[in-house]
mmCIF file of C-alpha atoms and ligand atoms in Angstrom:
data_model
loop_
_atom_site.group_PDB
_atom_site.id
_atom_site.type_symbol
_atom_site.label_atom_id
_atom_site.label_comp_id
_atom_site.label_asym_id
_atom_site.label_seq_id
_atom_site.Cartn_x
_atom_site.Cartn_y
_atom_site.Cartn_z
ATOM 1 C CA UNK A 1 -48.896 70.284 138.289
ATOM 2 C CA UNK A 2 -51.349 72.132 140.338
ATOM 3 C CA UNK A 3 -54.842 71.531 139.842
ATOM 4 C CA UNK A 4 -57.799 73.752 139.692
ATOM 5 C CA UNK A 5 -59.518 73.752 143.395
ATOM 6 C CA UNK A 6 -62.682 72.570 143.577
ATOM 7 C CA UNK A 7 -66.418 72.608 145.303
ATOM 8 C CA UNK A 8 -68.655 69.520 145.527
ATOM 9 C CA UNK A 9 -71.899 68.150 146.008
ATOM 10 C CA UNK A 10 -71.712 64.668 148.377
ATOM 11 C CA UNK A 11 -74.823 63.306 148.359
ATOM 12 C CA UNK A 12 -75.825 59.980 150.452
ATOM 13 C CA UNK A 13 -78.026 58.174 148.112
ATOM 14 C CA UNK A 14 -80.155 56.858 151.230
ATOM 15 C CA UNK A 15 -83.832 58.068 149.116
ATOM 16 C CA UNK A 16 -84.386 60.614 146.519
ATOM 17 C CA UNK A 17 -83.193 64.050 146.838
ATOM 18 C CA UNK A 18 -85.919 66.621 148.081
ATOM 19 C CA UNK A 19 -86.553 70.116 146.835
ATOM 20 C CA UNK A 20 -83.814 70.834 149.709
ATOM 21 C CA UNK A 21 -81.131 68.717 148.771
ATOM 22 C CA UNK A 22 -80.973 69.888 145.053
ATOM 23 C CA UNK A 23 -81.578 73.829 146.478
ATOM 24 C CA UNK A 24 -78.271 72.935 148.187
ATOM 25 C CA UNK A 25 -76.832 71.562 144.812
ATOM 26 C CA UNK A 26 -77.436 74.510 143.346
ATOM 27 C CA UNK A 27 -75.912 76.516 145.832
ATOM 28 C CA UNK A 28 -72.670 74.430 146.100
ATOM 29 C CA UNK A 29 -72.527 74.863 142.256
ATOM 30 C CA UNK A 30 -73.276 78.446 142.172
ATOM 31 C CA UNK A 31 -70.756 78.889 145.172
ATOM 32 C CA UNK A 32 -67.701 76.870 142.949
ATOM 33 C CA UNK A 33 -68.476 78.007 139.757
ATOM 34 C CA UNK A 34 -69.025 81.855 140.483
ATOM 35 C CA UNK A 35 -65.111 81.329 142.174
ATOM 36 C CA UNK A 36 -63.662 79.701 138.960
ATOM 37 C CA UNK A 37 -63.634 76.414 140.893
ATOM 38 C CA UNK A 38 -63.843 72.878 139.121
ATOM 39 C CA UNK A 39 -67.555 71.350 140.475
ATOM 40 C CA UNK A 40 -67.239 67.583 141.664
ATOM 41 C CA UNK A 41 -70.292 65.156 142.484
ATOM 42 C CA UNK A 42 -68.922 62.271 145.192
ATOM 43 C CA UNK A 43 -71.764 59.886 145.981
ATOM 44 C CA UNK A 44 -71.129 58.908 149.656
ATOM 45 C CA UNK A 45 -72.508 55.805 149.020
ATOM 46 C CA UNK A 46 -70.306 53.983 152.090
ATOM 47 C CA UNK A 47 -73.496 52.966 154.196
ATOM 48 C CA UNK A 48 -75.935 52.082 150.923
ATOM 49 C CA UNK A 49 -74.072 49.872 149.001
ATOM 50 C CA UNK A 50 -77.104 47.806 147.816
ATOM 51 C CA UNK A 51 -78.799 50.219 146.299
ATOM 52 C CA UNK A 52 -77.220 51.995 143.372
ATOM 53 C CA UNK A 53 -80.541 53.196 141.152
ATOM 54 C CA UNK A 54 -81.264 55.885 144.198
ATOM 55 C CA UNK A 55 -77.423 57.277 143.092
ATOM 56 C CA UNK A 56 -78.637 57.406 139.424
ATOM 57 C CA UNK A 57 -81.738 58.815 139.748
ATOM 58 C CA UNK A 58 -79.972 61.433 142.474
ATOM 59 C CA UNK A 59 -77.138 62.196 139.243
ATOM 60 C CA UNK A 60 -80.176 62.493 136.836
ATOM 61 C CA UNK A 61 -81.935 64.613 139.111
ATOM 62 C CA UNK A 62 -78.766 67.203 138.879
ATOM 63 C CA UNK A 63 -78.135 66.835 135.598
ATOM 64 C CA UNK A 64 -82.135 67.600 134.630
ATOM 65 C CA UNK A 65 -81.646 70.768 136.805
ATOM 66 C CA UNK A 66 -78.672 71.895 134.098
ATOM 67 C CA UNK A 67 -76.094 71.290 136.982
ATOM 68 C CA UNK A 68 -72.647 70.212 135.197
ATOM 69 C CA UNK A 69 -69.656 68.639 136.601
ATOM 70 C CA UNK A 70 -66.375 67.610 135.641
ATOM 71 C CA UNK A 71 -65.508 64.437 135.575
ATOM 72 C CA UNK A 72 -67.686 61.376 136.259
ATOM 73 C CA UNK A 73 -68.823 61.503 140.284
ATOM 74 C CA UNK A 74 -67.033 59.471 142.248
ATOM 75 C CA UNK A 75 -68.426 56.932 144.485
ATOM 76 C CA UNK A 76 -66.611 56.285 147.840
ATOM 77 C CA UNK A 77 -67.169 52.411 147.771
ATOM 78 C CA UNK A 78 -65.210 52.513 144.877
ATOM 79 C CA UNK A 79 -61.485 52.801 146.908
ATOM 80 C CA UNK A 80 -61.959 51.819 150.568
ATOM 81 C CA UNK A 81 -58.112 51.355 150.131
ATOM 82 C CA UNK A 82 -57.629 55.373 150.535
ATOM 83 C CA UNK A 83 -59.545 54.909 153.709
ATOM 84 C CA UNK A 84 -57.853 52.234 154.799
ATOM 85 C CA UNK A 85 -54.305 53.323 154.160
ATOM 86 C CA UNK A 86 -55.063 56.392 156.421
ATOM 87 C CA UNK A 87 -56.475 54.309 159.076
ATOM 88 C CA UNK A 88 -53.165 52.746 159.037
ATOM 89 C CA UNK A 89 -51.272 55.520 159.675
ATOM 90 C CA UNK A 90 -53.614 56.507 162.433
ATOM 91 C CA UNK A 91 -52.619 53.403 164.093
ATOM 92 C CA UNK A 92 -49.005 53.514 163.388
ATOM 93 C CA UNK A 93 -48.792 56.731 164.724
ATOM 94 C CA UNK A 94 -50.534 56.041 167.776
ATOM 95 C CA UNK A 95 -53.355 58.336 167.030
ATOM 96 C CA UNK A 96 -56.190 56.401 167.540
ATOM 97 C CA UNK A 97 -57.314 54.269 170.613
ATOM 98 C CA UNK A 98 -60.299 51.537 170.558
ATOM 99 C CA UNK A 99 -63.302 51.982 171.569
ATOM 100 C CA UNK A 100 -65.981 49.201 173.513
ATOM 101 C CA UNK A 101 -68.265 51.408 174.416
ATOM 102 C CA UNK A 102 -72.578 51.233 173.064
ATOM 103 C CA UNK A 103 -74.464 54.413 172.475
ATOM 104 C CA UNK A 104 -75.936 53.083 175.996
ATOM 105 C CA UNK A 105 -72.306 52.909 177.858
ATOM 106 C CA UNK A 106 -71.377 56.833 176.412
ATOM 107 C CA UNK A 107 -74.691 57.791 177.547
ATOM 108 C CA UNK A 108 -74.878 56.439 181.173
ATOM 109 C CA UNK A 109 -71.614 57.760 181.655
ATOM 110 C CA UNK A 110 -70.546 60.032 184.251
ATOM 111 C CA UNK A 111 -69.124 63.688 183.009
ATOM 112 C CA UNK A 112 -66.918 66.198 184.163
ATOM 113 C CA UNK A 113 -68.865 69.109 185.296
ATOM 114 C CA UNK A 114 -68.422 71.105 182.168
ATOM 115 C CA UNK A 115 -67.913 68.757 179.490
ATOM 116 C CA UNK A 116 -69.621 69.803 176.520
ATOM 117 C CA UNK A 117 -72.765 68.151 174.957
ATOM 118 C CA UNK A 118 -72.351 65.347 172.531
ATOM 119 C CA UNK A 119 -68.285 64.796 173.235
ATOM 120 C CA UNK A 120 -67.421 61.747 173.721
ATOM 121 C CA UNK A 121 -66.335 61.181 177.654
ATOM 122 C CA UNK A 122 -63.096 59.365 177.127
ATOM 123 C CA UNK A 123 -64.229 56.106 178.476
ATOM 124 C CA UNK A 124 -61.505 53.848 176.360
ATOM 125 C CA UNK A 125 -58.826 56.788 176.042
ATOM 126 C CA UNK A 126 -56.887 55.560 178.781
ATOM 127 C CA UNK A 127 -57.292 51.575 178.861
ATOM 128 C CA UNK A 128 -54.733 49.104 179.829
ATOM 129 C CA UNK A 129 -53.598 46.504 177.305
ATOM 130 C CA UNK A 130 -55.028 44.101 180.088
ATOM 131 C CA UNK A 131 -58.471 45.662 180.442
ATOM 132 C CA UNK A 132 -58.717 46.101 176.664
ATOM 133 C CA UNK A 133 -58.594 42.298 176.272
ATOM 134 C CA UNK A 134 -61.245 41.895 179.296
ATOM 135 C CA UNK A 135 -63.752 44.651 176.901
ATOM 136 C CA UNK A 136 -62.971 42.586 174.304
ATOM 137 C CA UNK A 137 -64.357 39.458 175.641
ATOM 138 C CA UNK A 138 -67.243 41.312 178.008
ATOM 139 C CA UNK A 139 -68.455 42.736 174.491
ATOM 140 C CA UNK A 140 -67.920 40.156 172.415
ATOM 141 C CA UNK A 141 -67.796 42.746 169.425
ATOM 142 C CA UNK A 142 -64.510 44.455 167.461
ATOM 143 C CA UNK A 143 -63.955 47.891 168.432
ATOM 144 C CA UNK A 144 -64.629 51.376 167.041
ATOM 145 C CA UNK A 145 -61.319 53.138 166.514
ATOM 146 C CA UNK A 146 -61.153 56.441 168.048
ATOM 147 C CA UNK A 147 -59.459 59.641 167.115
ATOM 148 C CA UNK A 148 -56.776 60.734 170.238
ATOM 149 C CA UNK A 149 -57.628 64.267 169.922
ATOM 150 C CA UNK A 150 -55.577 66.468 172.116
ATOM 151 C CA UNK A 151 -58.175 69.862 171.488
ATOM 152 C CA UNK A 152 -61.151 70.719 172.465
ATOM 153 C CA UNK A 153 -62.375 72.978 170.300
ATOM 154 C CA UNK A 154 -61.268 73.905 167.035
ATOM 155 C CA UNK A 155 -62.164 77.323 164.604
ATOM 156 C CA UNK A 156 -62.996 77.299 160.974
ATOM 157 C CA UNK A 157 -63.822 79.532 158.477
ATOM 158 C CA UNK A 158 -67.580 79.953 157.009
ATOM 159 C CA UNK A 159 -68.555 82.409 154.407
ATOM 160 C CA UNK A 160 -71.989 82.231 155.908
ATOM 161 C CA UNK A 161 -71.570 81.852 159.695
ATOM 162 C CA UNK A 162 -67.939 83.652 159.666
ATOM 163 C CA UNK A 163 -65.252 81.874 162.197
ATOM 164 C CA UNK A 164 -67.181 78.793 164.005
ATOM 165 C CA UNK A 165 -65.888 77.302 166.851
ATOM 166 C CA UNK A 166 -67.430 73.809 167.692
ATOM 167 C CA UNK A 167 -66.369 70.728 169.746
ATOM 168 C CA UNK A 168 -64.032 68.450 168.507
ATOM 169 C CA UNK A 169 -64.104 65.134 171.091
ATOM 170 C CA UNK A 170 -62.309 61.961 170.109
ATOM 171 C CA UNK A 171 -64.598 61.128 167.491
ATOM 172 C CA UNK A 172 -64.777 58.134 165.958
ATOM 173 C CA UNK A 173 -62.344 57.055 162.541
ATOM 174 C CA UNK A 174 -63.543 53.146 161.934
ATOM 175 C CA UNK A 175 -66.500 51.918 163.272
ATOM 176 C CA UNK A 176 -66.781 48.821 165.218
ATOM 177 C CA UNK A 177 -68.158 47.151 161.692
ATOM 178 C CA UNK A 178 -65.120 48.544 159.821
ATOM 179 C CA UNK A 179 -66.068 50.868 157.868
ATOM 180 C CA UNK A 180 -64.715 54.001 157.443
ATOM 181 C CA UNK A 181 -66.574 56.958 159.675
ATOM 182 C CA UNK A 182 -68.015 59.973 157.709
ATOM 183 C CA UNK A 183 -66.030 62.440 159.262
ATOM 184 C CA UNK A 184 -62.897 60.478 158.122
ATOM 185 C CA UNK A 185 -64.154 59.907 154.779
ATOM 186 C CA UNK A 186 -65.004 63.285 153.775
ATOM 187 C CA UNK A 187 -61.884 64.575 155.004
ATOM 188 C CA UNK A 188 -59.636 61.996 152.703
ATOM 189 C CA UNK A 189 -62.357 62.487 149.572
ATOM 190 C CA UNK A 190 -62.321 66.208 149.695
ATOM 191 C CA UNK A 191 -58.237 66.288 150.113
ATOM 192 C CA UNK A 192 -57.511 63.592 147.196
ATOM 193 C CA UNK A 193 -60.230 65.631 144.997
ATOM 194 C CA UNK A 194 -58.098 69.130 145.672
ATOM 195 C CA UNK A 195 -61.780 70.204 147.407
ATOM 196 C CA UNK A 196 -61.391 73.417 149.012
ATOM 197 C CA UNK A 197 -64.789 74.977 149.165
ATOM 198 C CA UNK A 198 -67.314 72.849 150.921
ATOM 199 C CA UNK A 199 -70.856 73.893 150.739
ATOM 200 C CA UNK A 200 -73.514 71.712 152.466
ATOM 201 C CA UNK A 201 -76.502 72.075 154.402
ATOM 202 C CA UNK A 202 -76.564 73.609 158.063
ATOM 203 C CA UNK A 203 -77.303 70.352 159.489
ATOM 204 C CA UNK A 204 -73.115 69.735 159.181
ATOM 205 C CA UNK A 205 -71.946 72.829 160.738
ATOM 206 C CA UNK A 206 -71.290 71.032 163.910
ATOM 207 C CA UNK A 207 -69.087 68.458 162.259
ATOM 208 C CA UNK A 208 -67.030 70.924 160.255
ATOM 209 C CA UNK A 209 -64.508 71.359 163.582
ATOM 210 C CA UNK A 210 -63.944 67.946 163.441
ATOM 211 C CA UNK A 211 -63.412 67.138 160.019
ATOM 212 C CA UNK A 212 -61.071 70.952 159.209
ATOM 213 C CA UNK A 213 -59.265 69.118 162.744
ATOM 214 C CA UNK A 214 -58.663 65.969 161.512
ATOM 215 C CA UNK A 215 -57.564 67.457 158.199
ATOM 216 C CA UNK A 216 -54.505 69.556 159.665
ATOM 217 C CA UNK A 217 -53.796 66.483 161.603
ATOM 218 C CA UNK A 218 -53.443 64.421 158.040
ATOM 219 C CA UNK A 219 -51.483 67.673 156.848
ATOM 220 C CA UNK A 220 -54.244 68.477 154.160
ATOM 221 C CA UNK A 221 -55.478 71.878 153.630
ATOM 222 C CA UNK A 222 -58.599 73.604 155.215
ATOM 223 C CA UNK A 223 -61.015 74.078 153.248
ATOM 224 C CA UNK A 224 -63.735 77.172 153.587
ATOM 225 C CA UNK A 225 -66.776 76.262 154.393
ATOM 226 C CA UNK A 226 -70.797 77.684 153.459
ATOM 227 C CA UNK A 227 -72.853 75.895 155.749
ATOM 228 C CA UNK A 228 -76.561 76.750 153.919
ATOM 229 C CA UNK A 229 -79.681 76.706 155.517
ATOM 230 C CA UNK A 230 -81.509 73.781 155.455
ATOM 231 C CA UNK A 231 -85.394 73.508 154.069
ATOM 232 C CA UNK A 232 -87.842 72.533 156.630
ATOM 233 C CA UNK A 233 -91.908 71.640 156.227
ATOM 234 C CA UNK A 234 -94.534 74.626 157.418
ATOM 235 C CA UNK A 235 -94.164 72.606 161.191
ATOM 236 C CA UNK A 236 -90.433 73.718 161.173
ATOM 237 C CA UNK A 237 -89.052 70.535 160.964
ATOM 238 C CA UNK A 238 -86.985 68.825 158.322
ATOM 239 C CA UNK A 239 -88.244 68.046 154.876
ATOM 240 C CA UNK A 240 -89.398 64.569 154.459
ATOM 241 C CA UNK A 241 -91.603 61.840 151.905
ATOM 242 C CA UNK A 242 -94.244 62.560 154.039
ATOM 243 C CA UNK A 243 -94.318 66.409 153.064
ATOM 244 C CA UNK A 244 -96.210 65.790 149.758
ATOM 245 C CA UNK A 245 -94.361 66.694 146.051
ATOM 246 C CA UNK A 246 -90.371 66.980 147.394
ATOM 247 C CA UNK A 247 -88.954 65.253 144.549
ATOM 248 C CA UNK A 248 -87.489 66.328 141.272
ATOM 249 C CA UNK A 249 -89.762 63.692 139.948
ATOM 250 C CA UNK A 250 -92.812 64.841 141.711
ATOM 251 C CA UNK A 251 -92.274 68.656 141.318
ATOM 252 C CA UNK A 252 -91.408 68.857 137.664
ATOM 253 C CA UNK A 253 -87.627 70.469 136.629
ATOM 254 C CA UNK A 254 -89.588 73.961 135.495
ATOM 255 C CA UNK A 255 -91.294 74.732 139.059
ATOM 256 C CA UNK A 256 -88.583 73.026 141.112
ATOM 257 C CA UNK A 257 -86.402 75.710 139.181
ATOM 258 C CA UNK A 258 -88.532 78.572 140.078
ATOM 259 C CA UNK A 259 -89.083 77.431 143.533
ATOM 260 C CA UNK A 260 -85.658 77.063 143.982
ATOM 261 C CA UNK A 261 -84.804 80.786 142.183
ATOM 262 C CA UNK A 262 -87.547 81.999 144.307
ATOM 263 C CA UNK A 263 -86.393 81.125 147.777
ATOM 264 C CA UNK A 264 -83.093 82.810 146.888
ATOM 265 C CA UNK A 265 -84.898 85.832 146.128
ATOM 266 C CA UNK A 266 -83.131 85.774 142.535
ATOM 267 C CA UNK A 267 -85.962 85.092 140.065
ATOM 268 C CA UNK A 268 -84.060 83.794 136.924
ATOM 269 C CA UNK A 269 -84.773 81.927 133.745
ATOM 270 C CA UNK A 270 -82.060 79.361 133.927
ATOM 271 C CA UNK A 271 -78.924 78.501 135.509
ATOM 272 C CA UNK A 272 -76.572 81.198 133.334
ATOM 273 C CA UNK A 273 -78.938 84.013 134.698
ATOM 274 C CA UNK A 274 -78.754 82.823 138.352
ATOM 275 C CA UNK A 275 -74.909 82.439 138.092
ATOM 276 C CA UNK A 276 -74.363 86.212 136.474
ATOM 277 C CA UNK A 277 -76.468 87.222 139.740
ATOM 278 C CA UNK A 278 -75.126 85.060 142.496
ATOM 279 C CA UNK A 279 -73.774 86.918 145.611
ATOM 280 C CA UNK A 280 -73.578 85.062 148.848
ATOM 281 C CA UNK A 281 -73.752 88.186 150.605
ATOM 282 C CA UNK A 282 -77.627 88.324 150.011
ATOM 283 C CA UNK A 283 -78.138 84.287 150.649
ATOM 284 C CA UNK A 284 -81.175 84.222 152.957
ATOM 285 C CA UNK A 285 -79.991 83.112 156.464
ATOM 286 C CA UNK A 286 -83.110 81.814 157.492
ATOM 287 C CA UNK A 287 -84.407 78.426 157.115
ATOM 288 C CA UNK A 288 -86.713 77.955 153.647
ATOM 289 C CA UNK A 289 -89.976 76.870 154.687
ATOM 290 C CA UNK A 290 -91.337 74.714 151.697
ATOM 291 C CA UNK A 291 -95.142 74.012 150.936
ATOM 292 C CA UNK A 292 -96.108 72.325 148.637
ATOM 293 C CA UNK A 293 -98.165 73.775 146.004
HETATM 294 N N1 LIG B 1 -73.457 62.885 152.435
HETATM 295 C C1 LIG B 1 -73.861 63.933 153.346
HETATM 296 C C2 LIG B 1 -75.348 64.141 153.246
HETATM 297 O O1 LIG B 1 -75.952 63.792 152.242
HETATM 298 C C3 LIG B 1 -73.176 65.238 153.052
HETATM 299 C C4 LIG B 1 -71.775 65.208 153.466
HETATM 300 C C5 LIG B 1 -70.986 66.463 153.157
HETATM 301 O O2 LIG B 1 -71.419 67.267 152.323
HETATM 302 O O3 LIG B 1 -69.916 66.592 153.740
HETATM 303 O O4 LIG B 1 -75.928 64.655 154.174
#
C-alpha cells in the first residue's frame, strides 16, 4: 500500500514556541497541505525528556492557531529502538568509526589547508585497534560514533534556495552519551513517517547535506526541502524570551494570526483564506524582523 507523502513540523520542546517558530508551522502546513500532502507533528523531544508540559503547551499552541494534523504527533523518545536498530547496521557495515575527541581536541586541531569550516578533521577516522584502547583509557569516557563519509559535499534540492551544496564531514550518528544524534534521527523519523517535504527554518540549511547524505546511504528517499527564513529581534539577531510578547500565550491567537498573515504579505482572515492564496513563489526571502507591539 502506498501512503500519502507527507510534510511535518519537528519541534524541540526546549521552551515555548515564539512568534517564529509557529510562523514556520504555518508555513510547513501551508507548504504540505497546498501539495495534497498528509501534515505530521514529531516532537523531537530526544534531549528534553523531563519536561513534557513545554510539548503540550507547544501542540496547544498549533492547534489554537487552527493548524490540523493527522494522526497523534509522535514523540521520538517514544522508539529509541528505530534508532538503535540503524545504529546497528552502521556498525555492522563498517560505516561508522569512534570518536575520542572534545569540542577542545577538534578545535586545536591542525587542518589541511583547505578544509572547510565546521568539518570535522578526521582525527579518529583512521585509529588502530591498539590506539583506540589507549583513547579509551586517556579519556576515560565512551565514544561518539562517527559517520565514515566518503563525500565531501553533497547537493539537495530547495524550493526556496534552489540546488544547495553544503559540507557533509563525518558527522556524528551516537553521541558519546548514547543517544541518538539529530541528524540521524530526523533522517530515520522523516523516512518511517513517508516525509518527503521538509520545511524548517533557515537556521538548518547547513545540515540538510548531511541528513539528504545519510538518507541515500540508508537507501531512503530525498526529500525536498524549504528552508524558511528565520524571525530575528529589531538588533538582527534571533528571537528570544528576552524580546518581550513572543509567545502564543503572550501575543493572543487573533494578532499572532495577523502578524503572522502580515509578514507573508497575504492579509487573510483565517487559515482556509491563507491556504487558497499560498504561493511559495512570493515567500519573502528576507529575514522577518519582529517588534513587539
Ligand atoms: N527540532 C528542530 C528545531 O526545533 C527542527 C528539526 C527539523 O525540522 O529537522 O529546531
Amino acid at each position: 500500500m502506498t501512503r500519502t507523502p507527507a510534510g511535518r513540523f519537528a519541534p524541540s520542546p526546549s521552551a515555548d514556541l515564539h512568534i517564529g517558530n509557529l510562523r514556520t508551522a504555518v508555513l510547513a502546513w501551508l507548504f504540505a497541505r497546498s501539495t495534497g500532502r498528509r501534515f505530521l507533528i514529531r516532537v523531537e523531544d530526544l534531549d528534553y525528556r523531563t519536561d513534557s508540559d513545554i510539548a503540550a503547551r507547544q501542540l496547544d499552541d498549533l492547534a489554537a492557531l487552527g493548524l490540523t494534523w493527522d494522526g497523534p504527533a509522535e514523540y521520538q523518545t517514544a522508539h529509541r529502538e528505530r534508532y538503535d536498530s540503524v545504529i546497528e547496521r552502521l556498525i555492522r557495515d563498517d560505516m561508522v568509526y569512534e570518536c575520542y575527541c572534545s569540542r577542545r581536541d577538534i578545535a586545536q586541531a591542525p587542518r589541511a589547508p583547505h578544509a572547510p569550516q565546521g568539518a570535522y578533521p578526521g582525527i579518529c577516522r583512521d585509529l588502530t585497534g591498539a590506539e583506540r584502547a589507549e583513547r579509551r583509557r586517556e579519556t576515560g569516557r565512551p565514544p561518539a560514533l562517527r559517520l565514515r563519509t566518503d563525500v565531501i559535499t553533497y547537493t539537495v534540492t530547495d524550493l526556496l534556495h534552489g540546488q544547495h551544496t553544503g559540507i557533509v564531514d563525518d558527522f556524528v550518528v551516537r553521541r558519546g552519551d548514547g543517544v541518538p544524534a539529530y541528524n540521524l534521527a530526523v533522517v530515520v523519523d522523516d523516512a518511517a513517517a513517508g516525509i518527503d517535504q521538509v520545511v524548517r527554518g533557515d537556521d538548518l540549511l547547513s545540515s540538510s547535506p548531511r541528513q539528504a547524505y545519510l538518507a541515500r546511504l540508508l537507501g531512503r528517499p530525498q526529500p525536498v526541502y524549504a528552508h524558511v527564513p528565520l524571525v530575528l529581534n529589531a538588533d538582527g539577531a534571533r528571537l528570544a524570551k528576552r524580546d518581550g510578547a513572543v509567545t502564543l500565550a503572550e501575543i493572543g491567537v487573533g494578532r499572532a494570526f495577523a502578524q503572522i498573515t502580515a509578514s507573508l504579505g497575504w492579509p487573510a482572515r483565517d487559515l482556509g483564506g491563507l491556504l487558497a492564496e499560498f504561493d511559495p513563489a512570493r515567500l519573502p526571502r528576507q529575514p522577518w524582523i519582529y517588534v513587539p507591539d
